[in-house]
Tab-separated table of C-alpha atoms and ligand atoms in Angstrom:
chain	number	residue	atom	x	y	z
A	1	MET	CA	12.642	-17.302	-17.953
A	2	GLU	CA	9.407	-15.978	-19.431
A	3	ARG	CA	6.195	-17.409	-20.836
A	4	LEU	CA	6.024	-17.654	-24.602
A	5	ASP	CA	2.645	-15.861	-24.901
A	6	LYS	CA	3.914	-12.902	-22.859
A	7	VAL	CA	7.113	-12.695	-24.902
A	8	LEU	CA	5.176	-12.609	-28.180
A	9	ALA	CA	2.670	-10.081	-26.836
A	10	ASN	CA	5.597	-7.836	-25.831
A	11	LEU	CA	6.980	-8.229	-29.331
A	12	GLY	CA	3.796	-6.658	-30.700
A	13	TYR	CA	1.968	-9.748	-31.947
A	14	GLY	CA	-1.301	-8.577	-30.374
A	15	SER	CA	-3.053	-9.298	-27.092
A	16	ARG	CA	-2.342	-12.479	-25.126
A	17	LYS	CA	-5.482	-13.958	-26.756
A	18	ASP	CA	-4.181	-13.113	-30.253
A	19	VAL	CA	-0.789	-14.631	-29.617
A	20	LYS	CA	-2.300	-17.814	-28.207
A	21	LYS	CA	-3.910	-18.352	-31.617
A	22	ILE	CA	-0.601	-17.751	-33.400
A	23	ILE	CA	1.163	-20.228	-31.125
A	24	LYS	CA	-1.554	-22.864	-31.584
A	25	SER	CA	-1.318	-22.558	-35.364
A	26	GLY	CA	2.311	-23.759	-35.233
A	27	GLU	CA	3.819	-20.562	-36.660
A	28	VAL	CA	6.271	-20.121	-33.798
A	29	LYS	CA	9.670	-21.774	-33.615
A	30	ILE	CA	12.015	-21.507	-30.646
A	31	ASP	CA	15.601	-22.563	-31.355
A	32	GLY	CA	14.426	-24.390	-34.473
A	33	GLU	CA	11.585	-26.284	-32.831
A	34	VAL	CA	7.852	-25.625	-33.379
A	35	ILE	CA	6.260	-24.777	-30.012
A	36	LYS	CA	2.489	-24.915	-29.580
A	37	ASP	CA	2.364	-24.445	-25.806
A	38	ASN	CA	1.555	-20.909	-24.527
A	39	ASN	CA	3.144	-21.698	-21.192
A	40	TYR	CA	6.455	-22.724	-22.758
A	41	GLN	CA	9.224	-21.059	-20.740
A	42	LEU	CA	12.136	-19.462	-22.542
A	43	ASP	CA	14.930	-17.005	-22.054
A	44	PRO	CA	13.919	-14.516	-24.769
A	45	ILE	CA	17.372	-12.914	-24.873
A	46	LYS	CA	19.244	-16.179	-25.513
A	47	SER	CA	16.665	-18.069	-27.593
A	48	THR	CA	16.194	-17.662	-31.321
A	49	ILE	CA	12.540	-16.799	-31.889
A	50	LYS	CA	10.994	-17.169	-35.339
A	51	VAL	CA	7.424	-16.312	-36.280
A	52	ASN	CA	6.335	-17.427	-39.748
A	53	GLY	CA	9.964	-18.139	-40.596
A	54	GLU	CA	11.132	-14.627	-39.673
A	55	GLU	CA	13.523	-14.062	-36.813
A	56	VAL	CA	12.406	-11.454	-34.300
A	57	THR	CA	14.398	-9.475	-31.760
A	58	TYR	CA	13.051	-9.391	-28.248
A	59	LYS	CA	12.407	-6.203	-26.315
A	60	LYS	CA	11.802	-6.577	-22.603
A	61	ASN	CA	11.080	-3.043	-21.460
A	62	ILE	CA	8.924	-0.216	-22.621
A	63	TYR	CA	9.443	3.491	-21.978
A	64	LEU	CA	6.625	5.903	-22.753
A	65	MET	CA	6.162	9.661	-22.509
A	66	MET	CA	2.557	10.779	-22.052
A	67	ASN	CA	0.961	14.196	-21.960
A	68	LYS	CA	-1.354	13.359	-19.084
A	69	PRO	CA	-4.789	14.932	-19.364
A	70	ASP	CA	-6.892	16.425	-16.579
A	71	GLY	CA	-9.281	14.023	-14.818
A	72	VAL	CA	-7.246	10.843	-15.220
A	73	ILE	CA	-5.553	8.986	-12.347
A	74	SER	CA	-1.802	8.146	-12.423
A	75	ALA	CA	-2.227	4.556	-11.330
A	76	THR	CA	-2.537	1.142	-12.922
A	77	PHE	CA	-6.041	0.570	-11.556
A	78	ASP	CA	-8.857	2.589	-10.011
A	79	ASP	CA	-12.370	1.586	-8.939
A	80	TYR	CA	-14.033	4.788	-10.160
A	81	ASP	CA	-11.873	6.811	-12.511
A	82	ARG	CA	-10.056	6.257	-15.775
A	83	THR	CA	-6.345	5.649	-15.314
A	84	VAL	CA	-3.404	6.538	-17.540
A	85	ILE	CA	-3.145	2.815	-18.397
A	86	ASP	CA	-6.661	2.964	-19.876
A	87	LEU	CA	-5.296	5.461	-22.412
A	88	LEU	CA	-2.723	3.001	-23.777
A	89	GLU	CA	-3.091	0.814	-26.839
A	90	GLU	CA	-3.117	-2.939	-26.312
A	91	GLN	CA	0.340	-3.296	-27.912
A	92	HIS	CA	1.764	-1.145	-25.089
A	93	LYS	CA	-0.485	-2.442	-22.295
A	94	VAL	CA	0.890	-5.969	-22.734
A	95	PHE	CA	4.201	-4.792	-21.248
A	96	ASP	CA	2.394	-4.029	-17.963
A	97	PRO	CA	3.809	-0.512	-17.646
A	98	PHE	CA	3.190	1.681	-14.616
A	99	PRO	CA	3.514	5.437	-14.096
A	100	VAL	CA	6.853	6.763	-12.827
A	101	GLY	CA	5.755	8.672	-9.738
A	102	ARG	CA	2.407	10.398	-9.590
A	103	LEU	CA	0.667	13.406	-10.956
A	104	ASP	CA	-2.568	14.492	-9.264
A	105	LYS	CA	-5.847	13.866	-11.060
A	106	ASP	CA	-6.049	17.544	-12.082
A	107	THR	CA	-2.342	17.926	-13.000
A	108	VAL	CA	-1.486	17.705	-16.695
A	109	GLY	CA	1.752	17.215	-18.598
A	110	LEU	CA	4.739	14.941	-18.741
A	111	LEU	CA	4.269	11.503	-17.261
A	112	LEU	CA	6.701	8.672	-17.910
A	113	LEU	CA	5.466	5.098	-17.942
A	114	THR	CA	7.665	2.030	-17.929
A	115	ASN	CA	7.929	-1.558	-16.718
A	116	ASP	CA	11.607	-1.030	-15.834
A	117	GLY	CA	11.614	-1.217	-12.036
A	118	GLU	CA	15.201	-0.081	-11.523
A	119	LEU	CA	14.874	3.029	-13.663
A	120	ASN	CA	11.549	3.860	-12.008
A	121	HIS	CA	13.071	3.527	-8.559
A	122	ARG	CA	15.982	5.814	-9.357
A	123	LEU	CA	13.831	8.418	-11.080
A	124	ILE	CA	11.554	8.822	-8.086
A	125	SER	CA	14.145	8.550	-5.331
A	126	PRO	CA	15.300	11.983	-4.015
A	127	LYS	CA	18.768	10.406	-3.652
A	128	TRP	CA	19.452	10.825	-7.368
A	129	HIS	CA	18.406	14.518	-7.455
A	130	VAL	CA	16.308	14.187	-10.589
A	131	ASP	CA	14.800	17.550	-11.566
A	132	LYS	CA	11.065	17.857	-12.138
A	133	VAL	CA	9.971	21.142	-13.667
A	134	TYR	CA	6.408	22.433	-13.387
A	135	TYR	CA	4.549	25.382	-14.841
A	136	ALA	CA	1.940	26.700	-12.411
A	137	LYS	CA	-0.664	29.422	-12.133
A	138	ILE	CA	-1.066	30.792	-8.625
A	139	ASP	CA	-4.084	32.678	-7.281
A	140	SER	CA	-2.108	35.711	-6.056
A	141	GLU	CA	0.990	37.835	-6.489
A	142	LEU	CA	4.409	36.317	-5.840
A	143	ASN	CA	7.630	38.193	-5.175
A	144	LYS	CA	11.343	37.822	-4.390
A	145	ASN	CA	10.640	36.674	-0.821
A	146	ASP	CA	8.815	33.642	-2.182
A	147	ILE	CA	11.831	32.806	-4.353
A	148	GLU	CA	14.001	32.925	-1.211
A	149	GLU	CA	11.599	30.692	0.728
A	150	PHE	CA	11.780	28.065	-2.021
A	151	LYS	CA	15.581	28.299	-2.018
A	152	LYS	CA	15.783	27.834	1.771
A	153	GLY	CA	13.409	24.843	1.780
A	154	ILE	CA	9.697	25.244	2.410
A	155	ILE	CA	8.244	23.639	5.535
A	156	LEU	CA	5.085	21.704	4.679
A	157	ASP	CA	1.919	21.405	6.796
A	158	ASP	CA	3.178	18.152	8.384
A	159	GLY	CA	6.483	19.773	9.449
A	160	TYR	CA	8.559	18.220	6.650
A	161	LYS	CA	11.298	20.552	5.361
A	162	CYS	CA	11.542	20.327	1.580
A	163	MET	CA	14.847	20.180	-0.239
A	164	PRO	CA	15.844	23.551	-1.734
A	165	ALA	CA	13.761	24.246	-4.827
A	166	LYS	CA	13.859	26.820	-7.604
A	167	LEU	CA	11.012	29.262	-8.163
A	168	GLU	CA	11.018	31.444	-11.275
A	169	ILE	CA	8.339	34.091	-11.596
A	170	LEU	CA	7.268	34.424	-15.229
A	171	LYS	CA	4.451	36.929	-14.687
A	172	ALA	CA	2.864	38.450	-11.611
A	173	ASP	CA	0.061	40.853	-10.793
A	174	GLU	CA	-2.135	41.193	-7.724
A	175	ASN	CA	-4.638	38.589	-8.953
A	176	GLU	CA	-2.470	35.881	-10.425
A	177	SER	CA	1.101	34.721	-11.003
A	178	GLU	CA	2.643	32.366	-13.516
A	179	VAL	CA	5.704	30.475	-12.369
A	180	LYS	CA	8.143	27.687	-13.114
A	181	VAL	CA	9.051	25.460	-10.179
A	182	THR	CA	11.914	22.950	-10.121
A	183	VAL	CA	11.912	20.300	-7.399
A	184	GLN	CA	13.969	17.156	-6.868
A	185	GLU	CA	11.576	15.192	-4.717
A	186	GLY	CA	8.023	13.999	-5.135
A	187	LYS	CA	6.056	14.191	-1.900
A	188	TYR	CA	2.287	13.839	-2.090
A	189	HIS	CA	0.815	17.085	-3.583
A	190	GLN	CA	4.278	18.573	-3.178
A	191	VAL	CA	4.036	21.698	-5.318
A	192	LYS	CA	0.505	22.533	-4.158
A	193	ARG	CA	1.511	22.113	-0.520
A	194	MET	CA	4.643	24.233	-0.977
A	195	PHE	CA	2.494	27.144	-2.131
A	196	GLN	CA	-0.112	26.412	0.520
A	197	SER	CA	2.627	26.907	3.142
A	198	LEU	CA	3.033	30.429	1.748
A	199	ASP	CA	-0.772	30.948	1.903
A	200	LYS	CA	-1.160	30.721	-1.880
A	201	LYS	CA	-3.165	28.381	-4.035
A	202	VAL	CA	-2.138	26.536	-7.204
A	203	ILE	CA	-4.948	26.884	-9.745
A	204	TYR	CA	-3.262	25.099	-12.664
A	205	LEU	CA	-0.327	22.705	-12.714
A	206	LYS	CA	1.514	21.187	-15.648
A	207	ARG	CA	4.728	19.153	-15.589
A	208	LEU	CA	7.076	20.370	-18.313
A	209	SER	CA	10.097	18.204	-17.757
A	210	PHE	CA	11.388	15.192	-15.830
A	211	GLY	CA	15.037	14.165	-15.545
A	212	GLY	CA	16.040	16.551	-18.325
A	213	LEU	CA	13.396	15.219	-20.732
A	214	ASN	CA	11.016	17.868	-21.965
A	215	LEU	CA	7.379	17.210	-22.711
A	216	ASP	CA	7.003	16.752	-26.456
A	217	GLU	CA	4.657	19.618	-27.282
A	218	ARG	CA	3.413	17.709	-30.331
A	219	LEU	CA	1.606	15.388	-27.954
A	220	ASP	CA	-1.933	16.560	-27.264
A	221	GLU	CA	-3.303	15.858	-23.805
A	222	GLY	CA	-3.981	12.117	-23.589
A	223	GLU	CA	-1.461	11.246	-26.307
A	224	TYR	CA	1.796	9.400	-25.765
A	225	ARG	CA	4.785	7.979	-27.601
A	226	GLU	CA	7.782	5.752	-26.943
A	227	LEU	CA	10.958	7.477	-25.764
A	228	THR	CA	13.651	7.827	-28.387
A	229	VAL	CA	16.965	6.021	-27.927
A	230	SER	CA	18.692	9.286	-26.998
A	231	GLU	CA	15.984	10.245	-24.479
A	232	LEU	CA	16.338	6.882	-22.785
A	233	GLU	CA	20.119	7.223	-22.776
A	234	LYS	CA	19.757	10.636	-21.104
A	235	LEU	CA	17.627	9.136	-18.323
A	236	ARG	CA	20.100	6.308	-17.790
A	237	ILE	CA	22.967	8.791	-17.488
A	238	ILE	CA	21.034	10.941	-15.020
A	239	CYS	CA	20.220	7.853	-12.939
A	240	LYS	CA	23.777	6.535	-13.311
A	241	ILE	CA	22.627	3.228	-14.802
A	242	CYS	CA	25.419	1.870	-16.971
B	1	URA	N1	2.967	18.489	-7.052
B	1	URA	C1	1.636	18.526	-6.865
B	1	URA	O1	1.145	19.187	-5.975
B	1	URA	N2	0.873	17.818	-7.703
B	1	URA	C2	1.350	17.084	-8.717
B	1	URA	O2	0.585	16.464	-9.443
B	1	URA	C3	2.745	17.062	-8.896
B	1	URA	C4	3.536	17.771	-8.057
């Protein structure tokens, strides 16, 4: 059961404050009855909801793809810095979405946000082997030995042995390399620490893809959009959610 004001806010009728006004004005009917109480509890899937005489279809979850900008925290709240939630419009905030896993403050690129706890859990659990692909610039030259180290499983500074990962060298000279890294787990600062274990430093990091979904390059940094039906279906298949 859910509160009527939350249900209407999720349906896109504005902030909780906006929908309270709509409810008070008597424009909302649940199963044929005018309801003026914000706290009215309903099962939004089973109930017939009409606003101004028009029937509306309820949507419980939201799934967003963001191109995360530099300098923003992947969290729902922070005392000092702007968070990815601060970048959302009110109509999306009302769903109470949270970021799926974390990107560091200075990492840019694909970040999924949702309020679907089960999907989130499966996407971030190493058990489901969900690929995360990053583009990185490294402060020095990389070679075939580094590719082998990634394949074997890098040992991090705390002794943890990473799952085998894929390193592709796109460009390399003695001052800098450009690479693509594919990992299936999401330890704290994972990619940076993997290179640190090889005595190299990541100087730029961007996530290109997550669970087979590619970052929509039409999204500028800080922009986001809802996932398409087929993108969501792809994630569900990867996470084996029927
Ligand atoms: N690995 C990192 O080191 N940082 C990120 O933000 C993501 C993966």
